[in-house]
mmCIF file of C-alpha atoms in Angstrom:
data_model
loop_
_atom_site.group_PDB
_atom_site.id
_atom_site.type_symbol
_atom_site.label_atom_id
_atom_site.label_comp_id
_atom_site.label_asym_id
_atom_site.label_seq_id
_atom_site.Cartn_x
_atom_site.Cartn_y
_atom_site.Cartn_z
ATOM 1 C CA UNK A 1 -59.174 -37.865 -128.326
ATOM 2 C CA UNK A 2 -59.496 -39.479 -124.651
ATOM 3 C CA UNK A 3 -62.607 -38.676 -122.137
ATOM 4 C CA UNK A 4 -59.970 -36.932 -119.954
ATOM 5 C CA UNK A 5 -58.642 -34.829 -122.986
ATOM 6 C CA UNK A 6 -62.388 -33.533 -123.794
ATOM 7 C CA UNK A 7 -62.917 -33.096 -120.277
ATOM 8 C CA UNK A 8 -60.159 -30.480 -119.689
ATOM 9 C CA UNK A 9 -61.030 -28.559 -123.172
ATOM 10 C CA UNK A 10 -64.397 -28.474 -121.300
ATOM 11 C CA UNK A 11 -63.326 -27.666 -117.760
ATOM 12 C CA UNK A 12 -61.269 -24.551 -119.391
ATOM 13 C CA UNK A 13 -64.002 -23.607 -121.129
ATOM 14 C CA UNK A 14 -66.068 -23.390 -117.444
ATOM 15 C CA UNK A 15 -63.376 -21.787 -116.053
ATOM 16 C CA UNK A 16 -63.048 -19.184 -118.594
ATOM 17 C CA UNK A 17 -67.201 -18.590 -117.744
ATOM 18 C CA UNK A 18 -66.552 -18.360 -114.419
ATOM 19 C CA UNK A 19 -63.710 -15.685 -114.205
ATOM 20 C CA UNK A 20 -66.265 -13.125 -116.320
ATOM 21 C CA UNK A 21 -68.443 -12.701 -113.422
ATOM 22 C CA UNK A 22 -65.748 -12.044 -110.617
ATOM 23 C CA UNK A 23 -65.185 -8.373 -110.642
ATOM 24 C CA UNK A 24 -63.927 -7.758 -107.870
ATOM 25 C CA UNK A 25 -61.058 -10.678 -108.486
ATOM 26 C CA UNK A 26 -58.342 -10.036 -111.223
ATOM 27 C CA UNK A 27 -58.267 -13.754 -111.698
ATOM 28 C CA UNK A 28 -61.502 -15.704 -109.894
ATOM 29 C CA UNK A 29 -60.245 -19.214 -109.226
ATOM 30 C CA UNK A 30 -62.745 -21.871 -110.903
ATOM 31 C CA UNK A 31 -61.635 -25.569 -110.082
ATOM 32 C CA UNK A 32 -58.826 -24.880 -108.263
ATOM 33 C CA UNK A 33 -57.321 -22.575 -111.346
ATOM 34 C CA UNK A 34 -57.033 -19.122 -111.928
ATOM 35 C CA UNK A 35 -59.636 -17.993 -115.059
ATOM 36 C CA UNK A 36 -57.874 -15.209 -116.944
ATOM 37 C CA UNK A 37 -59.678 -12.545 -119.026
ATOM 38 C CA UNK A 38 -57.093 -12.634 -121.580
ATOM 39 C CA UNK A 39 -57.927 -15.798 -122.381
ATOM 40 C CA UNK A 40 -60.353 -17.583 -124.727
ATOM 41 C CA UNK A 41 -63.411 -19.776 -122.773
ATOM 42 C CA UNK A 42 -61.464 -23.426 -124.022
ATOM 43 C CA UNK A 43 -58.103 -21.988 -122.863
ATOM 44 C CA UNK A 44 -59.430 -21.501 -119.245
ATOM 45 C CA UNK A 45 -61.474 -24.045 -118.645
ATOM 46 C CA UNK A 46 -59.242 -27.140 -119.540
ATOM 47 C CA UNK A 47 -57.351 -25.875 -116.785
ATOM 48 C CA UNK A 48 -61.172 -26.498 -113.753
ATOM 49 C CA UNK A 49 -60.763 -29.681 -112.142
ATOM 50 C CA UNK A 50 -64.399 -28.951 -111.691
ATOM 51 C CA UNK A 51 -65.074 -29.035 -115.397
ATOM 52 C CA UNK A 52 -63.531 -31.787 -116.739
ATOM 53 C CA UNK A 53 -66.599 -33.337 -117.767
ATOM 54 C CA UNK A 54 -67.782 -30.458 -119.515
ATOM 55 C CA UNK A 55 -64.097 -30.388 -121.518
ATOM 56 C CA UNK A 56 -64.420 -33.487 -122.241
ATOM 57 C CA UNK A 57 -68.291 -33.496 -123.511
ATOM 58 C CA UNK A 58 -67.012 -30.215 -125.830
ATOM 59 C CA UNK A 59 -64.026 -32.251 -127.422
ATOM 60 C CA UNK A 60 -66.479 -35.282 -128.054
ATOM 61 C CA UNK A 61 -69.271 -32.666 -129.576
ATOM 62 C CA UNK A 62 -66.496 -31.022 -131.923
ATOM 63 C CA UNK A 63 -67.130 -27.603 -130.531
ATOM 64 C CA UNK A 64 -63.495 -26.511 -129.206
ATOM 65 C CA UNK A 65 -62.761 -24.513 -132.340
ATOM 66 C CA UNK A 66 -65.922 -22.996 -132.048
ATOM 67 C CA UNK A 67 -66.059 -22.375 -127.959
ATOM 68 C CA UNK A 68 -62.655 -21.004 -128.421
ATOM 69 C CA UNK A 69 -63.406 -18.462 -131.271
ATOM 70 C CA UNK A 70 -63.966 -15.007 -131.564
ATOM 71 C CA UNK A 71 -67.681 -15.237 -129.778
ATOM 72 C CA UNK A 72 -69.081 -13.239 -127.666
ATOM 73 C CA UNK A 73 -70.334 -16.188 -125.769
ATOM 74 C CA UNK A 74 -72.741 -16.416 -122.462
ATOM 75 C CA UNK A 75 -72.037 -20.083 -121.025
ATOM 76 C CA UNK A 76 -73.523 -21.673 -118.721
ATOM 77 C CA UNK A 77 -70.742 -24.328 -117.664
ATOM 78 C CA UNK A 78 -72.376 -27.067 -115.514
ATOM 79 C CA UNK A 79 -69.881 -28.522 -113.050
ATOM 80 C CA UNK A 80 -68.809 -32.088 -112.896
ATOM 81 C CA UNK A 81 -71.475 -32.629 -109.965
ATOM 82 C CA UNK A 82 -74.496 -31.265 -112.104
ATOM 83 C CA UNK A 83 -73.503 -34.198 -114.877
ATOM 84 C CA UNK A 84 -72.886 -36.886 -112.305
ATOM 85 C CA UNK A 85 -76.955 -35.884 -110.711
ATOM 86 C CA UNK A 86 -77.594 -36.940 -114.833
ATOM 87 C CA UNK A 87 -79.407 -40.876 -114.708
ATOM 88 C CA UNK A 88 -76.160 -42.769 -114.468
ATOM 89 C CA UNK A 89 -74.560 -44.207 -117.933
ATOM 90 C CA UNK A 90 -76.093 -40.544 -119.345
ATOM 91 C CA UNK A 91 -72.513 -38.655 -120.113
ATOM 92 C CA UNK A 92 -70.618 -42.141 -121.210
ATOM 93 C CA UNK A 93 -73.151 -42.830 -123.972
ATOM 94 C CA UNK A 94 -73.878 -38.894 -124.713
ATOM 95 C CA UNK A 95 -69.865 -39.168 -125.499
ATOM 96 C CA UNK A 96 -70.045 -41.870 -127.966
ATOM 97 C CA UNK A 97 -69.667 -41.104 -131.837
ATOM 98 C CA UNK A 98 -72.970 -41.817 -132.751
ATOM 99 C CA UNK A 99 -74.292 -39.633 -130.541
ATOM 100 C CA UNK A 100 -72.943 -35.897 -131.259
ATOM 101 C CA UNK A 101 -75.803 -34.971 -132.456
ATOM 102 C CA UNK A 102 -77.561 -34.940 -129.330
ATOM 103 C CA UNK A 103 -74.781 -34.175 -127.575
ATOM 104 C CA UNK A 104 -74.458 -30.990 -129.631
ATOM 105 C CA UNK A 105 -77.728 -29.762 -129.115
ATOM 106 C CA UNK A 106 -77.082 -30.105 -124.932
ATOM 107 C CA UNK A 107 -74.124 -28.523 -124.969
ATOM 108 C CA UNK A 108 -74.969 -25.442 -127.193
ATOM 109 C CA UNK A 109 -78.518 -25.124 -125.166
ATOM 110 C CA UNK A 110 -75.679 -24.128 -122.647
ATOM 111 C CA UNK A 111 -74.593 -20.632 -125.188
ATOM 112 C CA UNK A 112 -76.174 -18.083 -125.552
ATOM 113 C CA UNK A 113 -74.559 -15.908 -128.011
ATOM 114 C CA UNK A 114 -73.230 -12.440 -126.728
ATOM 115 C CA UNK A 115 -71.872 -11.283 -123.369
ATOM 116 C CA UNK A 116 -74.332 -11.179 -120.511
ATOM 117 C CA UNK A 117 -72.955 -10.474 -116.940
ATOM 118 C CA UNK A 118 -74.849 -11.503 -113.860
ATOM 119 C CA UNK A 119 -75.750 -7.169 -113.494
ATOM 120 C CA UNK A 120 -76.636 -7.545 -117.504
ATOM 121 C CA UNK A 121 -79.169 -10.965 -116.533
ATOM 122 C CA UNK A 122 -80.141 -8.909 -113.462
ATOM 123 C CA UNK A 123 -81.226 -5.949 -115.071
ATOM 124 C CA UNK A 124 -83.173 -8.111 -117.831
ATOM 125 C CA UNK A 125 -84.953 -9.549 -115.213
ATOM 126 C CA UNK A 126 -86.226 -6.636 -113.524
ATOM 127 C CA UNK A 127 -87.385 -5.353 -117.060
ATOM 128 C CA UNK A 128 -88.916 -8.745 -117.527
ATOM 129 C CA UNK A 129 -90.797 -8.449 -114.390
ATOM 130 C CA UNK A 130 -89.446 -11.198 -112.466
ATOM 131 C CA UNK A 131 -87.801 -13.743 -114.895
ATOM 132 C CA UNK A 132 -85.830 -13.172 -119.008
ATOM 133 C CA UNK A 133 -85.622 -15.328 -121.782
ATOM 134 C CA UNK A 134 -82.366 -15.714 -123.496
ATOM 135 C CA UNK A 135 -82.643 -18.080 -126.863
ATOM 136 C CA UNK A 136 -79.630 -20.311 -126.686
ATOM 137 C CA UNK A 137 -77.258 -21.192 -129.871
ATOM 138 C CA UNK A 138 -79.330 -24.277 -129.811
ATOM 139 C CA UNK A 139 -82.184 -22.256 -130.672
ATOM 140 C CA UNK A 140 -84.112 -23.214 -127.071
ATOM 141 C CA UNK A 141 -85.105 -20.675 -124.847
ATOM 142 C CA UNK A 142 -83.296 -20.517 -121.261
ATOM 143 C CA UNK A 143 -85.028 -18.832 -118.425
ATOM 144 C CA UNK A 144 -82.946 -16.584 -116.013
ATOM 145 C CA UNK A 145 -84.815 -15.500 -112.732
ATOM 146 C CA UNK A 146 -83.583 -13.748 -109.382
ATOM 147 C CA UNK A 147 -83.988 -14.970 -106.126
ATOM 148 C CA UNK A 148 -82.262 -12.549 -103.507
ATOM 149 C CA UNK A 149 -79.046 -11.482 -105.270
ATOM 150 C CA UNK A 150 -78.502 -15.234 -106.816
ATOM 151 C CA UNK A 151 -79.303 -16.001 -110.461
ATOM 152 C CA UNK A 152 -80.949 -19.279 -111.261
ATOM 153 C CA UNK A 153 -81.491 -20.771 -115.099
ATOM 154 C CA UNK A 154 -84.247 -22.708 -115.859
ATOM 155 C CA UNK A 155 -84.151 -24.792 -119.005
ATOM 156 C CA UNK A 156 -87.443 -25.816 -121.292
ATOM 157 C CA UNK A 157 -88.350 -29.088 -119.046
ATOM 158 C CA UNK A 158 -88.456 -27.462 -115.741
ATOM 159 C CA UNK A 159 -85.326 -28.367 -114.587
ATOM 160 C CA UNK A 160 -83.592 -25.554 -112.566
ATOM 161 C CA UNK A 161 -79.547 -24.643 -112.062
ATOM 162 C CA UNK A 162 -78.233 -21.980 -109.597
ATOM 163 C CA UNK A 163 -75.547 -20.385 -110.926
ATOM 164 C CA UNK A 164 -72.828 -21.162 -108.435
ATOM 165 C CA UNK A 165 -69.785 -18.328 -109.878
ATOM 166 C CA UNK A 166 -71.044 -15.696 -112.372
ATOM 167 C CA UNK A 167 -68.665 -13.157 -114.084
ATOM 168 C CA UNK A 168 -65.959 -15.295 -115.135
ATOM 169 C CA UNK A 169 -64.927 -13.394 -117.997
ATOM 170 C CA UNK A 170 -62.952 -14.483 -120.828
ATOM 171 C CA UNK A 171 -61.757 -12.873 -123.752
ATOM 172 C CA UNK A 172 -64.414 -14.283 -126.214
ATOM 173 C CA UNK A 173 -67.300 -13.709 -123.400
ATOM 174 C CA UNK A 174 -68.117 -14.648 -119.777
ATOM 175 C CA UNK A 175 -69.016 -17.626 -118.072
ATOM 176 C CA UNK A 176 -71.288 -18.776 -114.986
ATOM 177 C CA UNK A 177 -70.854 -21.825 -113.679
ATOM 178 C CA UNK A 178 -73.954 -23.781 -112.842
ATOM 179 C CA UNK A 179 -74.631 -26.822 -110.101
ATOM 180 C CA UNK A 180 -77.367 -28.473 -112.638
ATOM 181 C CA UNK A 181 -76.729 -29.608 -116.631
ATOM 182 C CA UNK A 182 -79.664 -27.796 -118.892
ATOM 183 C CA UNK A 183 -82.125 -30.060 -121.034
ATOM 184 C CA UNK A 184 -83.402 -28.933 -124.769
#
């Protein structure tokens, strides 16, 4: 498979995230593309001009079957822009054959496995006192805190992502597309 065919598997699979959180629209636009809540997180996001990185880093990773399965799956689809703020040469050798292993264990630290909408992460926070812990497919623990009424993700190094469109639902979960890529 090319770059650009893993990066549209992964931009569908963002766009899928992003049209769970969107309530209020029938079909939230993510990347220039209507998500639909019919369809499956892959389906949608190969269709995000924002998230063709992403697509692209699933396909290489092997995880398309998996992303587009029965779930339920949180993601936490970082945007082209959060990969290219990665140390440059990053994505192109994360890509490469030899290194799906790693690449794997990125992506996945992205899942967390069930649905959780930004009033579910909310709501965990306030019970948390200020901040919730969500343990991630990749069996790291994500972070979720509130600051006004935007959620923010902070991964195991300290690095922190705003989640840019939350409630993209799809039909195997929901989506929230972040502005920074998470670290294991």
């Amino acid at each position: 498979m090319t770059i650009r065919t893993h990066a549209r598997t992964l931009v569908l699979a963002l766009a899928l995230a992003t049209a769970a959180g969107a309530a209020e629209a029938k079909n939230p636009m993510v990347g220039g593309a209507p998500m639909y809540a019919s369809k499956s997180i892959v389906e949608n996001a190969v269709n995000s001009k924002d998230h063709t990185t992403l697509v692209a880093a699933v396909k290489a990773a092997g995880l398309v079957d998996t992303l587009a399965g029965p779930g339920p799956f949180t993601v936490f689809a970082p945007t082209n822009a959060a990969f290219a703020k990665l140390p440059a040469g990053t994505v192109e050798s994360l890509v490469q054959p030899q290194n799906k292993p790693t690449l794997t264990k990125i992506l996945t630290y992205h899942v967390v496995p069930g649905t959780y909408t930004a009033k579910d992460l909310m709501g965990l926070v306030k019970q948390g006192g200020g901040q919730a812990e969500l343990k991630t497919a990749a069996g790291g623990t994500l972070t979720v805190m509130q600051k006004g009424k935007r959620l923010f993700v902070a991964d195991d190094k300290g690095n922190t992502a705003r989640v840019t469109i939350g409630n993209v639902m799809q039909s195997n979960g929901v989506i929230h597309v972040i502005d920074t890529v998470m670290m294991p």
